[in-house]
Amino acid sequence: MAAGTQPSSRAASGVVLLLAVLLAEQVLAAEALSIGVNYGQIANNLPSPARVSSLLRSLKISKVKLYDADPRVLHAFLGTGVEFVVGIGNEHVPAMVSPTTAQAWLQQHVAPHLHAGARITCITVGNEVFKGNDTVLQASLLPAMHSVHQALGTLGLQGRVNVTTAHSLDIMGASYPPSAGAFHPGAVSHLRPFLSFLSATRAPFLINCYPFFAYKDDPARVPLDYVLFQPNAGVTDPNTGLNYDNMLYAQVDAVYTAIQAMGHTDIHVKVSETGWPSRGDPDEHGATPEHAGTYIGNLLRRIEMKQGTPLRPAVPIDVYVFALFNENLKPGPASERNYGLFYPDGRPVYNVGLRGYLPPMADSQGTRQVIHLLILIAMASVAFALS
């Protein structure tokens, strides 16, 4: 009997090890942060997607927004449970008006990853399309969204993946007070059918909000505490009596008001980008690591409290922070290259309590595959011992 008890002991050890691994994964999922992050890649010094996957898992960040559908990124995150928003760049939007082209894009960039186990929940068709003067792009947006949505149905993916686009706050003609929120008159003709599409497909309205811009443009009149979520008396909307102690919530409620004025109360507003730069040009007032850390740190605390805005207090605000890394090749003022939570080497730009780990240059995806292989071997040993 003694000879027969040893395999059972080893089997028990294997079972305990396997359960410990699975339990650890469940705990990580349960503790995932509610905030999302934008993962831009306009840089030549970023870590590999496999290393980034390890970093985000160590941070317990479970929502990532891309500006494309980079297969290297989606492959690196397989099996992690991370939820993705993928994007179709503005340069490809007019071509997506063709149902054939839209379906081909999905078959190449989305369907294989979904079938492999990736969690892609939303596709953004273009980004800030109405910010510029490209009338062809603007006219193509809604037809392209229709084509992508219909192609998802053809591929049996409708209902699993939403289709929308992200707007700049410039789309607003009025945003103060929030109760007077209204879209820019020049965009209304495009937005009316667009909102009907979102309502019919239950897709969210995405808005990019940066209180930093308001402070940068007028630091003498815009209270710093108000834009940084610091304690302050706030601003009371004279029409609703609602008090706003920060600018971001006021901006979001202005968008809700504008949508409601066009006849829709069933569309959820998500903040697809917000952030604060840690550096800027001399005329970019407020672009410091201290202010960036205060903005992001206070925002994180509010999100983890599952706060809603004054107008929608029961609906926790849904936010994607911009951005994961500083991107050294982005054009424009210095601030554009300094929105990152992290430097490319994994060091935090400022301390907001996010404890992450970027693995060394060794292939972290390979390490993950070895661990999975060891688990499979352990499972096989358990099965053999119990047989």
GROMACS .gro file of N, CA and C in nm, residues 266-325:
model
  180
  266ASP      N    1  -3.150   5.701  -2.445
  266ASP     CA    2  -3.108   5.563  -2.424
  266ASP      C    3  -2.964   5.537  -2.470
  267ILE      N    4  -2.887   5.643  -2.493
  267ILE     CA    5  -2.749   5.627  -2.542
  267ILE      C    6  -2.652   5.657  -2.429
  268HIS      N    7  -2.563   5.562  -2.405
  268HIS     CA    8  -2.465   5.576  -2.298
  268HIS      C    9  -2.342   5.651  -2.350
  269VAL      N   10  -2.295   5.748  -2.273
  269VAL     CA   11  -2.176   5.825  -2.309
  269VAL      C   12  -2.055   5.767  -2.237
  270LYS      N   13  -1.950   5.736  -2.314
  270LYS     CA   14  -1.824   5.688  -2.257
  270LYS      C   15  -1.712   5.787  -2.292
  271VAL      N   16  -1.620   5.806  -2.200
  271VAL     CA   17  -1.505   5.894  -2.225
  271VAL      C   18  -1.396   5.808  -2.286
  272SER      N   19  -1.378   5.821  -2.418
  272SER     CA   20  -1.283   5.736  -2.489
  272SER      C   21  -1.139   5.783  -2.474
  273GLU      N   22  -1.121   5.908  -2.436
  273GLU     CA   23  -0.988   5.961  -2.406
  273GLU      C   24  -0.999   6.070  -2.301
  274THR      N   25  -0.913   6.067  -2.203
  274THR     CA   26  -0.888   6.183  -2.117
  274THR      C   27  -0.752   6.162  -2.053
  275GLY      N   28  -0.683   6.271  -2.028
  275GLY     CA   29  -0.551   6.260  -1.969
  275GLY      C   30  -0.494   6.398  -1.941
  276TRP      N   31  -0.371   6.398  -1.894
  276TRP     CA   32  -0.303   6.524  -1.861
  276TRP      C   33  -0.154   6.506  -1.889
  277PRO      N   34  -0.093   6.594  -1.967
  277PRO     CA   35   0.048   6.576  -2.002
  277PRO      C   36   0.141   6.610  -1.887
  278SER      N   37   0.250   6.538  -1.879
  278SER     CA   38   0.350   6.561  -1.773
  278SER      C   39   0.455   6.663  -1.815
  279ARG      N   40   0.458   6.694  -1.943
  279ARG     CA   41   0.550   6.796  -1.995
  279ARG      C   42   0.483   6.867  -2.110
  280GLY      N   43   0.529   6.989  -2.139
  280GLY     CA   44   0.474   7.064  -2.252
  280GLY      C   45   0.568   7.175  -2.294
  281ASP      N   46   0.528   7.247  -2.395
  281ASP     CA   47   0.603   7.365  -2.438
  281ASP      C   48   0.583   7.477  -2.335
  282PRO      N   49   0.667   7.583  -2.342
  282PRO     CA   50   0.655   7.691  -2.243
  282PRO      C   51   0.516   7.754  -2.235
  283ASP      N   52   0.442   7.754  -2.345
  283ASP     CA   53   0.309   7.816  -2.342
  283ASP      C   54   0.199   7.717  -2.305
  284GLU      N   55   0.235   7.594  -2.271
  284GLU     CA   56   0.135   7.494  -2.233
  284GLU      C   57   0.127   7.489  -2.080
  285HIS      N   58   0.051   7.583  -2.028
  285HIS     CA   59   0.041   7.601  -1.883
  285HIS      C   60  -0.018   7.476  -1.816
  286GLY      N   61   0.044   7.435  -1.709
  286GLY     CA   62  -0.008   7.324  -1.630
  286GLY      C   63   0.044   7.187  -1.668
  287ALA      N   64   0.126   7.178  -1.773
  287ALA     CA   65   0.176   7.047  -1.817
  287ALA      C   66   0.296   7.008  -1.732
  288THR      N   67   0.270   6.951  -1.614
  288THR     CA   68   0.375   6.911  -1.521
  288THR      C   69   0.345   6.771  -1.468
  289PRO      N   70   0.447   6.698  -1.421
  289PRO     CA   71   0.421   6.566  -1.362
  289PRO      C   72   0.330   6.575  -1.239
  290GLU      N   73   0.344   6.682  -1.161
  290GLU     CA   74   0.262   6.696  -1.041
  290GLU      C   75   0.114   6.707  -1.077
  291HIS      N   76   0.082   6.794  -1.174
  291HIS     CA   77  -0.059   6.810  -1.213
  291HIS      C   78  -0.113   6.685  -1.282
  292ALA      N   79  -0.029   6.622  -1.364
  292ALA     CA   80  -0.073   6.499  -1.432
  292ALA      C   81  -0.103   6.390  -1.330
  293GLY      N   82  -0.015   6.374  -1.231
  293GLY     CA   83  -0.038   6.273  -1.128
  293GLY      C   84  -0.162   6.301  -1.046
  294THR      N   85  -0.186   6.429  -1.017
  294THR     CA   86  -0.306   6.466  -0.940
  294THR      C   87  -0.432   6.436  -1.019
  295TYR      N   88  -0.433   6.472  -1.149
  295TYR     CA   89  -0.551   6.450  -1.232
  295TYR      C   90  -0.583   6.301  -1.244
  296ILE      N   91  -0.482   6.223  -1.283
  296ILE     CA   92  -0.506   6.080  -1.304
  296ILE      C   93  -0.534   6.010  -1.172
  297GLY      N   94  -0.461   6.044  -1.066
  297GLY     CA   95  -0.484   5.980  -0.937
  297GLY      C   96  -0.624   6.005  -0.884
  298ASN      N   97  -0.669   6.129  -0.890
  298ASN     CA   98  -0.805   6.161  -0.844
  298ASN      C   99  -0.911   6.097  -0.932
  299LEU      N  100  -0.885   6.092  -1.063
  299LEU     CA  101  -0.979   6.028  -1.155
  299LEU      C  102  -0.990   5.879  -1.122
  300LEU      N  103  -0.878   5.813  -1.099
  300LEU     CA  104  -0.880   5.671  -1.063
  300LEU      C  105  -0.964   5.646  -0.938
  301ARG      N  106  -0.947   5.731  -0.838
  301ARG     CA  107  -1.023   5.713  -0.715
  301ARG      C  108  -1.173   5.729  -0.739
  302ARG      N  109  -1.210   5.825  -0.821
  302ARG     CA  110  -1.352   5.846  -0.851
  302ARG      C  111  -1.411   5.726  -0.924
  303ILE      N  112  -1.335   5.673  -1.018
  303ILE     CA  113  -1.384   5.560  -1.097
  303ILE      C  114  -1.400   5.436  -1.009
  304GLU      N  115  -1.303   5.413  -0.921
  304GLU     CA  116  -1.313   5.296  -0.833
  304GLU      C  117  -1.427   5.312  -0.733
  305MET      N  118  -1.471   5.436  -0.708
  305MET     CA  119  -1.590   5.459  -0.625
  305MET      C  120  -1.719   5.436  -0.703
  306LYS      N  121  -1.705   5.410  -0.835
  306LYS     CA  122  -1.818   5.390  -0.925
  306LYS      C  123  -1.912   5.510  -0.925
  307GLN      N  124  -1.852   5.628  -0.927
  307GLN     CA  125  -1.929   5.751  -0.931
  307GLN      C  126  -1.997   5.770  -1.066
  308GLY      N  127  -2.114   5.829  -1.062
  308GLY     CA  128  -2.177   5.878  -1.183
  308GLY      C  129  -2.166   6.030  -1.187
  309THR      N  130  -2.209   6.090  -1.295
  309THR     CA  131  -2.209   6.236  -1.304
  309THR      C  132  -2.334   6.289  -1.233
  310PRO      N  133  -2.338   6.418  -1.202
  310PRO     CA  134  -2.458   6.472  -1.136
  310PRO      C  135  -2.588   6.446  -1.214
  311LEU      N  136  -2.580   6.447  -1.347
  311LEU     CA  137  -2.700   6.424  -1.427
  311LEU      C  138  -2.738   6.277  -1.433
  312ARG      N  139  -2.637   6.188  -1.428
  312ARG     CA  140  -2.660   6.044  -1.432
  312ARG      C  141  -2.589   5.977  -1.313
  313PRO      N  142  -2.632   6.005  -1.191
  313PRO     CA  143  -2.559   5.957  -1.073
  313PRO      C  144  -2.557   5.805  -1.058
  314ALA      N  145  -2.655   5.737  -1.117
  314ALA     CA  146  -2.663   5.592  -1.102
  314ALA      C  147  -2.583   5.517  -1.208
  315VAL      N  148  -2.522   5.590  -1.301
  315VAL     CA  149  -2.446   5.527  -1.410
  315VAL      C  150  -2.298   5.557  -1.390
  316PRO      N  151  -2.218   5.460  -1.342
  316PRO     CA  152  -2.075   5.486  -1.320
  316PRO      C  153  -2.007   5.535  -1.448
  317ILE      N  154  -1.927   5.639  -1.434
  317ILE     CA  155  -1.861   5.695  -1.551
  317ILE      C  156  -1.760   5.594  -1.606
  318ASP      N  157  -1.758   5.581  -1.738
  318ASP     CA  158  -1.674   5.483  -1.807
  318ASP      C  159  -1.564   5.558  -1.881
  319VAL      N  160  -1.438   5.534  -1.845
  319VAL     CA  161  -1.328   5.618  -1.892
  319VAL      C  162  -1.211   5.534  -1.942
  320TYR      N  163  -1.152   5.578  -2.054
  320TYR     CA  164  -1.025   5.525  -2.103
  320TYR      C  165  -0.921   5.637  -2.092
  321VAL      N  166  -0.820   5.614  -2.010
  321VAL     CA  167  -0.715   5.713  -1.990
  321VAL      C  168  -0.624   5.717  -2.112
  322PHE      N  169  -0.582   5.837  -2.149
  322PHE     CA  170  -0.483   5.856  -2.254
  322PHE      C  171  -0.355   5.904  -2.188
  323ALA      N  172  -0.247   5.827  -2.193
  323ALA     CA  173  -0.228   5.705  -2.266
  323ALA      C  174  -0.138   5.614  -2.184
  324LEU      N  175  -0.116   5.495  -2.234
  324LEU     CA  176  -0.032   5.400  -2.161
  324LEU      C  177   0.114   5.446  -2.157
  325PHE      N  178   0.170   5.482  -2.273
  325PHE     CA  179   0.311   5.522  -2.281
  325PHE      C  180   0.326   5.661  -2.341
   0.00000   0.00000   0.00000
